[in-house]
Amino acid sequence: MCGILGYTGNKQAAPILLDGLAKLEYRGYDSAGIAVYDGGNINIKKSRGRLKILADMTEQGDLLKGTCGIGHTRWATHGEPSDTNAHPLWSDDKTVVAIHNGIVENYREIKDKLSEKGYSFYSQTDTEAAVKLIDFYYKANNHDALIAITKAMQVIRGSYCFVIMFNDRPGEVWGVRKDNPLIAGQGDGEAFLTSDASAILQHTKHVYYFDNFEIAKIDADGSIIFYNKNGEQVNKTLSEITWDAQAVEKGGFEHFMLKEIHEQGKAVRDTLHNQDIGIRDSEIKNISQIYIIACGSAYHAGYVGQYVIEDLAKIPVRMELASEFRYRSMPLDKNALAIVISQSGETADTLAAMRRAKEHGLKTLAIVNVVGSTIAREAESVFYTLAGPEIAVATTKAYSAQLIACYVLALRFALVRQVINQDYYNKLFNELEEIPAKIDEILDQKENIREIAKKFINANDAFFLGRNIDYALAMEGSLKMKEISYLHSEAIAAGEMKHGPISLVENHMPVIGILTQSVLYKKTVSNMLEVKSRGAYILGITTQGNAALERDADFIFYIPETDEHFAASLAVIPLQLLGYYLAAAKGLDVDKPRNLAKSVTVE
Ligand code: F6R
């Protein structure tokens, strides 16, 4: 999704903006722009396409002189990706210049009203309506920026963060947010506004998190002042980001995704040792049932968690796609626990679903990676996954950390509810301690997966099959494959093959079977043989010592033994590598797959 950055201080703004926007490229975008205040005017440059075009156009920022500015990477929602629709957008006489993340839902209505007052519109964006609305209130209120912004907030519906400059307010940059991330960074004699800390980590780790409907003004001396929606000044607490600037660099790897695949051992270890799991024993005892709510890979991690929690803690768990749950009318049990899972903590559907669960009186526990994100701030309690910043659009280490968080909860629930005893708990926890070393063992064999991936290069379709936990893994393997390598793939619960999908099997079609659950080995093997006899090329991912597929599979990848509840943490590694190496072999932009954004802050 879009990336936002504002700067004011004593350095040249344009190079800082271009550099910061480069750190936000991973979020996905189709155009970019910057605006810099040169002492008298606000100069704007923007372009469709990669940031490099903008950098070349401005001679790496040299052409735009000034120490105060704003920059944006846009992921088109309203209006095609184009130079005109790129941000910043401005009011007719450039009194107001702004960038925006989110959606202005009532932009047509605002446009109509402003048109009656003589405003005209040059772009197809929803943002332009908001910019001109702020302009209208600014001029109607004696050029008072705070009043203009608060009045505009009362009219604008939707989700947004805006970062704004006014052409008669040198050195000032204003920010406001609702349901879209925005933070203010405190530097030494300089200040920043950004949607993502990665953009400013090399300048400062000291930040203020905006609450919904809060406004901030950053000024040339580095001061930051916050206001609430009534225009009253509010005191905020400065927080320190623990991530390193280095964490957002590739560190010698060809892609962020490969780097992050290799960081999974650490993500698992750190999350396993997070002492704050967000829920007290007294609360655990009273849970009647659990809803796990998430999107995409986070949903897949929860899907594994569902099996593990039900089996270990014997609490019924229901999986819910956040985009469905938020609009569903169903009886909700007040003693249920809603566990929401989100790497970014900003996914619009997950946030809305969590709010709905809260409205219905459910206790909410969020498994989140980004500290200070909206979901983390609004959930009643938080279990942070400690995966560090994830830059590649396709999640790997955050997914692995989410799995661990689910296991830790399952174990704790089981112990507190006396379904398992302390000895068994310790045994399982020790198994979890060994996961990082086993992940590294698998990574040592990555060349084998690279070889197999090359064989898939001409395939048009693939199936991923599994049962129970292996089915949850099949969903993640299939998603990784399609999102980065663009190979169409489907995850099928192996027992469902005969109910329709098997008719799609053709000669040489890759079918990847996941077989980590011993009671189900034979069942899945039969399904694999059925597709093999119809011409499929079959690849098995299974545990060392399981010879069930030995004779029949075209290729087998063995993962080290572990307690079967936790096998997903190992079997997912070859699945991630398969998607990665296929995408790399096709020469695709692995870290920034087409049409995708890292954090989905709109519905
Ligand atoms: C896939 C992927 C997405 C996210 C999904 C939820 O690789 O990354 O499917 O898992 O968009 O995002 P978060 O976890 O930020 O809520």
Coordinates of C-alpha atoms in Angstrom, one line a residue, residues 274-587:
N274 CA 8.5 -13.6 24.6
Q275 CA 7.3 -13.8 28.2
D276 CA 4.2 -11.6 27.6
I277 CA 1.7 -13.8 25.9
G278 CA -1.1 -11.2 26.4
I279 CA -3.5 -13.3 28.4
R280 CA -3.7 -14.2 32.1
D281 CA -4.3 -17.7 33.5
S282 CA -7.6 -16.6 35.1
E283 CA -8.9 -15.5 31.7
I284 CA -7.7 -18.7 30.0
K285 CA -9.8 -20.8 32.4
N286 CA -13.0 -19.1 31.3
I287 CA -12.7 -19.4 27.6
S288 CA -15.7 -21.2 26.1
Q289 CA -14.4 -21.2 22.5
I290 CA -12.0 -19.4 20.3
Y291 CA -12.4 -17.6 17.0
I292 CA -9.2 -17.1 15.1
I293 CA -9.6 -14.2 12.7
A294 CA -7.0 -13.1 10.0
C295 CA -6.3 -12.7 6.3
G296 CA -3.9 -14.5 3.9
S297 CA -0.9 -16.1 5.4
A298 CA -1.8 -15.0 8.9
Y299 CA -5.1 -16.9 8.4
H300 CA -3.0 -20.0 7.3
A301 CA -0.9 -19.7 10.4
G302 CA -4.1 -19.5 12.5
Y303 CA -5.4 -22.6 10.6
V304 CA -2.4 -24.6 11.9
G305 CA -3.0 -23.1 15.3
Q306 CA -6.6 -24.3 15.2
Y307 CA -5.6 -27.9 15.0
V308 CA -2.9 -27.6 17.6
I309 CA -5.1 -25.7 20.1
E310 CA -8.0 -28.1 19.7
D311 CA -5.8 -31.2 20.0
L312 CA -3.7 -30.0 23.0
A313 CA -6.1 -27.7 24.9
K314 CA -9.4 -29.2 23.8
I315 CA -11.0 -25.9 23.3
P316 CA -13.2 -25.6 20.2
V317 CA -11.7 -23.3 17.6
R318 CA -13.4 -21.7 14.6
M319 CA -11.4 -20.1 11.8
E320 CA -12.7 -16.9 10.3
L321 CA -11.5 -15.0 7.3
A322 CA -11.5 -11.4 8.6
S323 CA -13.2 -10.1 5.4
E324 CA -16.1 -12.5 5.9
F325 CA -16.4 -12.3 9.7
R326 CA -16.7 -8.5 9.7
Y327 CA -20.0 -8.7 7.6
R328 CA -21.4 -11.9 9.0
S329 CA -24.4 -12.1 11.1
M330 CA -23.9 -14.9 13.6
P331 CA -24.5 -15.6 17.2
L332 CA -21.3 -14.9 19.1
D333 CA -20.6 -16.5 22.5
K334 CA -19.6 -13.7 25.0
N335 CA -17.2 -16.1 26.8
A336 CA -15.3 -16.7 23.6
L337 CA -11.9 -15.4 22.9
A338 CA -11.2 -13.7 19.5
I339 CA -7.6 -14.2 18.5
V340 CA -6.7 -11.9 15.6
I341 CA -3.4 -12.5 13.8
S342 CA -1.7 -9.8 11.7
Q343 CA 1.9 -9.1 10.9
S344 CA 1.4 -5.5 10.0
G345 CA -1.3 -4.8 12.6
E346 CA -2.9 -2.6 10.0
T347 CA -4.9 -4.9 7.8
A348 CA -8.2 -3.2 7.3
D349 CA -10.4 -6.3 7.3
T350 CA -8.7 -7.8 10.4
L351 CA -9.0 -4.5 12.2
A352 CA -12.7 -4.2 11.4
A353 CA -13.3 -7.8 12.4
M354 CA -11.6 -7.3 15.7
R355 CA -13.7 -4.2 16.4
R356 CA -16.8 -6.2 15.6
A357 CA -15.7 -9.0 18.0
K358 CA -15.2 -6.3 20.7
E359 CA -18.6 -4.7 20.1
H360 CA -20.1 -8.1 20.8
G361 CA -18.3 -8.3 24.1
L362 CA -15.7 -10.9 23.1
K363 CA -12.2 -10.6 24.7
T364 CA -9.6 -9.8 22.0
L365 CA -6.1 -11.1 21.9
A366 CA -3.9 -9.9 19.0
I367 CA -0.9 -11.7 17.7
V368 CA 0.9 -8.8 16.0
N369 CA 4.4 -8.1 14.7
V370 CA 4.5 -4.3 14.4
V371 CA 4.7 -2.5 17.7
G372 CA 2.3 0.4 18.0
S373 CA 0.2 -0.7 15.0
T374 CA -3.5 0.0 15.1
I375 CA -4.5 -3.6 15.9
A376 CA -1.9 -3.8 18.7
R377 CA -3.3 -0.5 20.2
E378 CA -6.9 -1.4 19.9
A379 CA -6.8 -5.1 21.1
E380 CA -7.4 -5.7 24.7
S381 CA -4.2 -7.7 24.9
V382 CA -1.3 -8.4 22.6
F383 CA 1.2 -11.2 22.1
Y384 CA 3.9 -9.7 20.0
T385 CA 5.7 -11.9 17.4
L386 CA 9.3 -10.9 17.5
A387 CA 10.1 -11.4 13.8
G388 CA 11.6 -7.9 13.3
P389 CA 10.7 -5.8 10.2
E390 CA 9.5 -7.9 7.3
I391 CA 10.2 -6.2 4.0
A392 CA 9.4 -8.8 1.3
V393 CA 5.8 -8.6 0.3
A394 CA 5.4 -12.4 0.7
T395 CA 5.6 -13.2 4.4
T396 CA 7.9 -15.9 5.6
K397 CA 9.5 -15.1 9.0
A398 CA 6.3 -13.4 10.4
Y399 CA 4.3 -16.4 9.4
S400 CA 6.8 -18.7 11.2
A401 CA 6.6 -16.4 14.3
Q402 CA 2.8 -16.5 14.1
L403 CA 2.9 -20.3 14.2
I404 CA 5.1 -20.2 17.3
A405 CA 2.7 -17.8 19.0
C406 CA -0.2 -20.2 18.3
Y407 CA 1.8 -23.1 19.7
V408 CA 2.8 -21.2 22.8
L409 CA -0.9 -20.3 23.4
A410 CA -2.0 -23.9 22.8
L411 CA 0.6 -25.2 25.4
R412 CA -0.3 -22.5 28.0
F413 CA -4.1 -23.1 27.5
A414 CA -3.6 -26.9 27.8
L415 CA -1.5 -26.5 31.0
V416 CA -3.7 -24.0 32.7
R417 CA -6.8 -26.0 32.0
Q418 CA -5.1 -29.1 33.2
V419 CA -5.5 -31.0 30.0
I420 CA -1.7 -31.7 30.0
N421 CA 0.7 -31.9 33.0
Q422 CA 3.8 -29.9 33.6
D423 CA 6.1 -32.7 32.4
Y424 CA 4.4 -33.0 29.0
Y425 CA 4.3 -29.2 28.7
N426 CA 8.1 -29.2 29.3
K427 CA 8.7 -31.9 26.8
L428 CA 6.7 -30.1 24.1
F429 CA 8.4 -26.8 25.0
N430 CA 11.8 -28.4 24.6
E431 CA 10.7 -29.6 21.2
L432 CA 9.9 -26.0 20.3
E433 CA 13.4 -24.9 21.5
E434 CA 14.9 -27.2 18.9
I435 CA 12.9 -25.8 15.9
P436 CA 15.4 -23.0 15.0
A437 CA 18.3 -25.5 14.6
K438 CA 16.1 -27.8 12.5
I439 CA 15.1 -24.9 10.3
D440 CA 18.8 -24.2 9.7
E441 CA 19.3 -27.8 8.9
I442 CA 16.7 -27.6 6.2
L443 CA 18.1 -24.4 4.8
D444 CA 21.4 -26.2 4.4
Q445 CA 19.7 -28.3 1.7
K446 CA 18.1 -25.4 -0.1
E447 CA 20.0 -26.3 -3.3
N448 CA 17.9 -29.4 -3.7
I449 CA 14.8 -27.3 -3.7
R450 CA 16.3 -24.9 -6.2
E451 CA 16.9 -27.8 -8.6
I452 CA 13.3 -29.1 -8.2
A453 CA 11.9 -25.6 -8.7
K454 CA 13.6 -25.4 -12.1
K455 CA 11.5 -28.4 -13.2
F456 CA 8.3 -26.4 -12.6
I457 CA 9.3 -23.6 -14.9
N458 CA 7.0 -24.6 -17.7
A459 CA 4.1 -25.7 -15.5
N460 CA 0.7 -23.9 -15.8
D461 CA -1.0 -25.3 -12.7
A462 CA 0.0 -27.0 -9.5
F463 CA -1.8 -28.7 -6.6
F464 CA -0.8 -28.8 -3.0
L465 CA -2.4 -31.6 -1.0
G466 CA -2.6 -32.4 2.7
R467 CA -4.8 -33.3 5.5
N468 CA -5.3 -31.5 8.8
I469 CA -2.2 -29.5 9.7
D470 CA -0.8 -30.6 6.3
Y471 CA -3.8 -29.1 4.6
A472 CA -3.2 -25.8 6.5
L473 CA 0.4 -26.0 5.2
A474 CA -0.8 -26.8 1.7
M475 CA -2.7 -23.5 1.7
E476 CA 0.4 -21.6 2.7
G477 CA 2.6 -23.4 0.1
S478 CA 0.1 -22.7 -2.6
L479 CA -0.2 -19.0 -1.7
K480 CA 3.5 -18.6 -1.7
M481 CA 3.8 -20.3 -5.1
K482 CA 1.1 -18.2 -6.8
E483 CA 1.8 -14.8 -5.3
I484 CA 5.5 -14.6 -6.2
S485 CA 6.0 -17.1 -9.1
Y486 CA 2.6 -16.5 -10.7
L487 CA 2.1 -20.2 -11.2
H488 CA -1.5 -21.0 -10.7
S489 CA -1.9 -23.3 -7.8
E490 CA -4.6 -24.6 -5.5
A491 CA -4.5 -26.2 -2.1
I492 CA -6.8 -29.1 -1.7
A493 CA -7.7 -31.1 1.4
A494 CA -6.4 -34.4 0.0
G495 CA -9.7 -36.2 0.7
E496 CA -11.5 -33.7 -1.5
M497 CA -9.6 -34.6 -4.7
K498 CA -12.0 -37.2 -5.8
H499 CA -14.9 -34.8 -5.3
G500 CA -14.0 -32.8 -8.3
P501 CA -10.5 -31.3 -8.6
I502 CA -8.9 -34.5 -9.8
S503 CA -10.4 -33.9 -13.2
L504 CA -7.9 -31.1 -13.7
V505 CA -4.9 -33.4 -13.3
E506 CA -2.9 -33.6 -16.5
N507 CA 0.4 -35.1 -17.7
H508 CA 3.4 -33.5 -15.8
M509 CA 1.3 -31.3 -13.6
P510 CA 3.2 -30.8 -10.3
V511 CA 1.4 -32.1 -7.3
I512 CA 3.0 -31.4 -4.0
G513 CA 1.9 -33.6 -1.1
I514 CA 2.6 -32.7 2.5
L515 CA 2.8 -35.7 4.8
T516 CA 3.9 -34.8 8.4
Q517 CA 1.0 -36.4 10.3
S518 CA 1.7 -40.1 10.8
V519 CA -1.9 -41.2 11.3
L520 CA -2.7 -39.7 7.9
Y521 CA 0.4 -40.7 5.9
K522 CA -1.3 -43.6 4.2
K523 CA -4.4 -41.7 3.3
T524 CA -2.5 -38.9 1.6
V525 CA -0.1 -41.4 -0.1
S526 CA -3.2 -43.0 -1.7
N527 CA -4.3 -39.6 -3.0
M528 CA -0.9 -38.9 -4.4
L529 CA -0.8 -42.2 -6.2
E530 CA -4.2 -41.4 -7.7
V531 CA -2.8 -38.3 -9.3
K532 CA 0.4 -40.0 -10.3
S533 CA -1.5 -42.6 -12.2
R534 CA -3.2 -39.7 -14.1
G535 CA 0.2 -38.3 -15.2
A536 CA 1.1 -35.9 -12.3
Y537 CA 4.7 -35.2 -11.3
I538 CA 4.6 -35.8 -7.6
L539 CA 6.7 -34.2 -4.9
G540 CA 6.4 -35.3 -1.3
I541 CA 7.4 -33.3 1.7
T542 CA 7.6 -35.6 4.7
T543 CA 9.5 -36.5 7.9
Q544 CA 12.7 -38.3 8.0
G545 CA 12.1 -42.0 8.5
N546 CA 8.7 -42.0 6.6
A547 CA 9.3 -44.3 3.7
A548 CA 5.6 -44.5 2.6
L549 CA 6.3 -42.4 -0.6
E550 CA 9.8 -43.7 -1.3
R551 CA 9.0 -45.9 -4.2
D552 CA 6.4 -43.7 -6.0
A553 CA 7.3 -40.0 -5.6
D554 CA 9.3 -38.3 -8.3
F555 CA 11.0 -36.3 -5.6
I556 CA 11.0 -36.3 -1.8
F557 CA 12.2 -33.7 0.6
Y558 CA 12.7 -34.8 4.2
I559 CA 12.3 -32.6 7.1
P560 CA 13.9 -33.4 10.5
E561 CA 11.7 -35.2 13.1
T562 CA 9.8 -33.1 15.6
D563 CA 6.6 -33.4 17.6
E564 CA 4.0 -33.6 14.9
H565 CA 2.0 -30.7 16.4
F566 CA 4.9 -28.5 15.3
A567 CA 5.8 -30.0 12.0
A568 CA 4.3 -27.0 10.1
S569 CA 7.3 -24.9 11.3
L570 CA 9.7 -27.2 9.4
A571 CA 7.6 -28.3 6.4
V572 CA 6.8 -24.7 5.5
I573 CA 10.5 -24.0 4.8
P574 CA 10.8 -26.1 1.6
L575 CA 7.4 -24.7 0.5
Q576 CA 8.7 -21.1 0.9
L577 CA 11.9 -22.0 -0.9
L578 CA 10.0 -23.7 -3.8
G579 CA 8.0 -20.5 -4.4
Y580 CA 11.1 -18.4 -4.0
Y581 CA 13.3 -20.4 -6.4
L582 CA 10.6 -20.7 -9.0
A583 CA 10.1 -17.0 -9.0
A584 CA 13.8 -16.3 -9.1
A585 CA 14.3 -18.8 -12.0
K586 CA 11.6 -17.0 -13.9
G587 CA 13.5 -13.7 -13.3

